[in-house]
Amino acid sequence: MTFVLFGRGQGAQAAETKSVIGVFYLKPMFAHLHQNASRYSSSLTTLACGHAIKVLQSTKENTPPEVVFNGSWNLVSVGPYEGYIRSEFLSPTKVECFQDKYTKFFDIFELDLAELYYWGRLYDLYSQGKSKVR
């Protein structure tokens, strides 16, 4: 699938081509698809573990292809939305998700949309890894 976008405005602008380079799967229990490559940007939608996500490659005329932004974000397409998601949240293979493995236990919580949103924001803002403080 290839998308060609032409900018509007004054002067000549380079055409931007976007193509799918692969399908990846969401690793954390919940996450957000962001409008910009920032964990603080507006959320377009909330995604659940194991959701299939198309990673896009963006190419502008006379520039090298661009897939990862800031070294940690990917341009992706999910349903009708196109936005950014953290690279560490993506897996090339389908992951085993808690809510799939223990469906009866997970269904007891009866999470509504607002709660799914807040859990997704928590995973976006939560940093994992080793401390860089000495």
CSV table of C-alpha atoms in Angstrom, one decimal:
chain,number,residue,atom,x,y,z
A,1,MET,CA,0.0,0.0,0.0
A,2,THR,CA,1.5,3.4,-1.0
A,3,PHE,CA,0.1,6.8,-0.2
A,4,VAL,CA,1.2,9.9,-2.1
A,5,LEU,CA,0.5,13.3,-0.4
A,6,PHE,CA,0.9,16.6,-2.1
A,7,GLY,CA,1.2,19.7,0.0
A,8,ARG,CA,-0.8,22.8,-0.7
A,9,GLY,CA,0.4,26.3,-0.4
A,10,GLN,CA,2.9,28.8,-1.9
A,11,GLY,CA,5.7,27.5,-4.1
A,12,ALA,CA,6.7,24.0,-5.0
A,13,GLN,CA,6.7,21.4,-2.3
A,14,ALA,CA,8.2,17.9,-2.5
A,15,ALA,CA,5.7,15.0,-2.8
A,16,GLU,CA,5.7,12.7,0.2
A,17,THR,CA,5.2,8.9,-0.3
A,18,LYS,CA,4.3,6.6,2.5
A,19,SER,CA,4.6,2.8,2.2
A,20,VAL,CA,4.0,-0.1,4.6
A,21,ILE,CA,7.2,-1.8,5.6
A,22,GLY,CA,5.8,-4.4,8.0
A,23,VAL,CA,3.1,-5.4,10.4
A,24,PHE,CA,4.1,-5.3,14.1
A,25,TYR,CA,2.2,-6.1,17.3
A,26,LEU,CA,1.7,-4.1,20.5
A,27,LYS,CA,3.6,-5.4,23.5
A,28,PRO,CA,2.3,-3.5,26.6
A,29,MET,CA,-1.2,-4.1,27.9
A,30,PHE,CA,-2.4,-0.7,26.7
A,31,ALA,CA,-0.8,2.2,24.7
A,32,HIS,CA,-1.8,5.3,22.8
A,33,LEU,CA,-1.4,6.2,19.1
A,34,HIS,CA,-0.1,9.8,19.2
A,35,GLN,CA,-0.6,12.7,16.9
A,36,ASN,CA,3.1,13.7,17.2
A,37,ALA,CA,6.3,11.9,18.1
A,38,SER,CA,6.1,12.8,21.8
A,39,ARG,CA,4.7,11.0,24.8
A,40,TYR,CA,2.9,14.2,25.8
A,41,SER,CA,1.1,14.8,22.4
A,42,SER,CA,-2.6,14.3,21.8
A,43,SER,CA,-3.8,10.7,21.7
A,44,LEU,CA,-5.6,9.6,18.5
A,45,THR,CA,-6.8,6.2,19.9
A,46,THR,CA,-6.0,3.7,22.7
A,47,LEU,CA,-4.6,0.3,21.6
A,48,ALA,CA,-4.6,-3.0,23.5
A,49,CYS,CA,-1.9,-5.7,23.6
A,50,GLY,CA,-1.5,-7.8,20.5
A,51,HIS,CA,-3.1,-5.2,18.2
A,52,ALA,CA,-1.7,-5.4,14.7
A,53,ILE,CA,0.0,-2.1,13.6
A,54,LYS,CA,1.3,-1.2,10.2
A,55,VAL,CA,4.7,0.6,10.4
A,56,LEU,CA,5.1,3.1,7.6
A,57,GLN,CA,8.1,4.4,5.8
A,58,SER,CA,7.9,8.1,4.8
A,59,THR,CA,9.9,9.3,1.8
A,60,LYS,CA,10.1,12.9,0.5
A,61,GLU,CA,11.6,13.8,-2.8
A,62,ASN,CA,15.4,14.2,-2.6
A,63,THR,CA,15.6,13.0,1.0
A,64,PRO,CA,16.4,9.5,2.5
A,65,PRO,CA,13.6,7.3,3.7
A,66,GLU,CA,12.4,8.0,7.3
A,67,VAL,CA,10.9,5.3,9.5
A,68,VAL,CA,12.0,6.1,13.1
A,69,PHE,CA,11.7,9.6,14.6
A,70,ASN,CA,13.9,10.8,17.5
A,71,GLY,CA,15.4,7.3,17.6
A,72,SER,CA,12.4,6.0,19.5
A,73,TRP,CA,9.2,6.6,17.6
A,74,ASN,CA,7.6,4.9,14.5
A,75,LEU,CA,5.2,6.4,12.0
A,76,VAL,CA,2.3,3.9,12.0
A,77,SER,CA,-1.2,3.3,10.6
A,78,VAL,CA,-3.9,1.7,12.7
A,79,GLY,CA,-7.4,1.5,11.2
A,80,PRO,CA,-8.4,5.0,10.0
A,81,TYR,CA,-5.6,6.7,12.1
A,82,GLU,CA,-2.1,7.5,11.2
A,83,GLY,CA,0.2,8.6,14.0
A,84,TYR,CA,3.3,7.8,16.1
A,85,ILE,CA,4.0,5.1,18.6
A,86,ARG,CA,7.1,4.3,20.7
A,87,SER,CA,9.4,1.7,19.1
A,88,GLU,CA,9.8,-0.2,22.3
A,89,PHE,CA,6.1,-1.0,22.3
A,90,LEU,CA,6.3,-2.9,19.0
A,91,SER,CA,7.2,-6.6,18.4
A,92,PRO,CA,7.7,-8.2,15.0
A,93,THR,CA,5.9,-11.3,16.3
A,94,LYS,CA,2.5,-11.7,18.0
A,95,VAL,CA,3.1,-11.5,21.8
A,96,GLU,CA,1.3,-13.4,24.5
A,97,CYS,CA,-1.0,-10.9,26.2
A,98,PHE,CA,-2.3,-11.1,29.8
A,99,GLN,CA,-5.9,-10.3,28.7
A,100,ASP,CA,-5.8,-13.1,26.1
A,101,LYS,CA,-4.3,-15.7,28.5
A,102,TYR,CA,-6.6,-14.9,31.4
A,103,THR,CA,-9.8,-13.7,29.7
A,104,LYS,CA,-12.2,-14.6,32.5
A,105,PHE,CA,-10.0,-12.9,35.2
A,106,PHE,CA,-9.6,-9.8,33.0
A,107,ASP,CA,-13.3,-9.5,32.1
A,108,ILE,CA,-14.2,-9.3,35.8
A,109,PHE,CA,-12.7,-5.8,35.9
A,110,GLU,CA,-15.2,-4.5,33.3
A,111,LEU,CA,-13.0,-1.6,32.2
A,112,ASP,CA,-14.8,1.3,30.5
A,113,LEU,CA,-13.3,3.5,27.8
A,114,ALA,CA,-12.1,6.1,30.3
A,115,GLU,CA,-10.2,3.5,32.3
A,116,LEU,CA,-8.6,2.1,29.1
A,117,TYR,CA,-7.5,5.6,28.2
A,118,TYR,CA,-5.9,6.2,31.6
A,119,TRP,CA,-4.1,2.8,31.6
A,120,GLY,CA,-2.7,3.6,28.1
A,121,ARG,CA,-1.5,7.0,29.4
A,122,LEU,CA,0.2,5.3,32.3
A,123,TYR,CA,2.1,2.9,30.0
A,124,ASP,CA,3.1,5.9,27.8
A,125,LEU,CA,4.5,7.9,30.7
A,126,TYR,CA,6.1,5.0,32.6
A,127,SER,CA,9.8,4.6,31.9
A,128,GLN,CA,11.3,1.2,32.1
A,129,GLY,CA,15.0,0.3,32.2
A,130,LYS,CA,18.1,1.0,34.2
A,131,SER,CA,18.6,4.3,35.9
A,132,LYS,CA,21.3,6.6,34.4
A,133,VAL,CA,21.9,8.3,37.8
A,134,ARG,CA,25.1,7.4,39.6
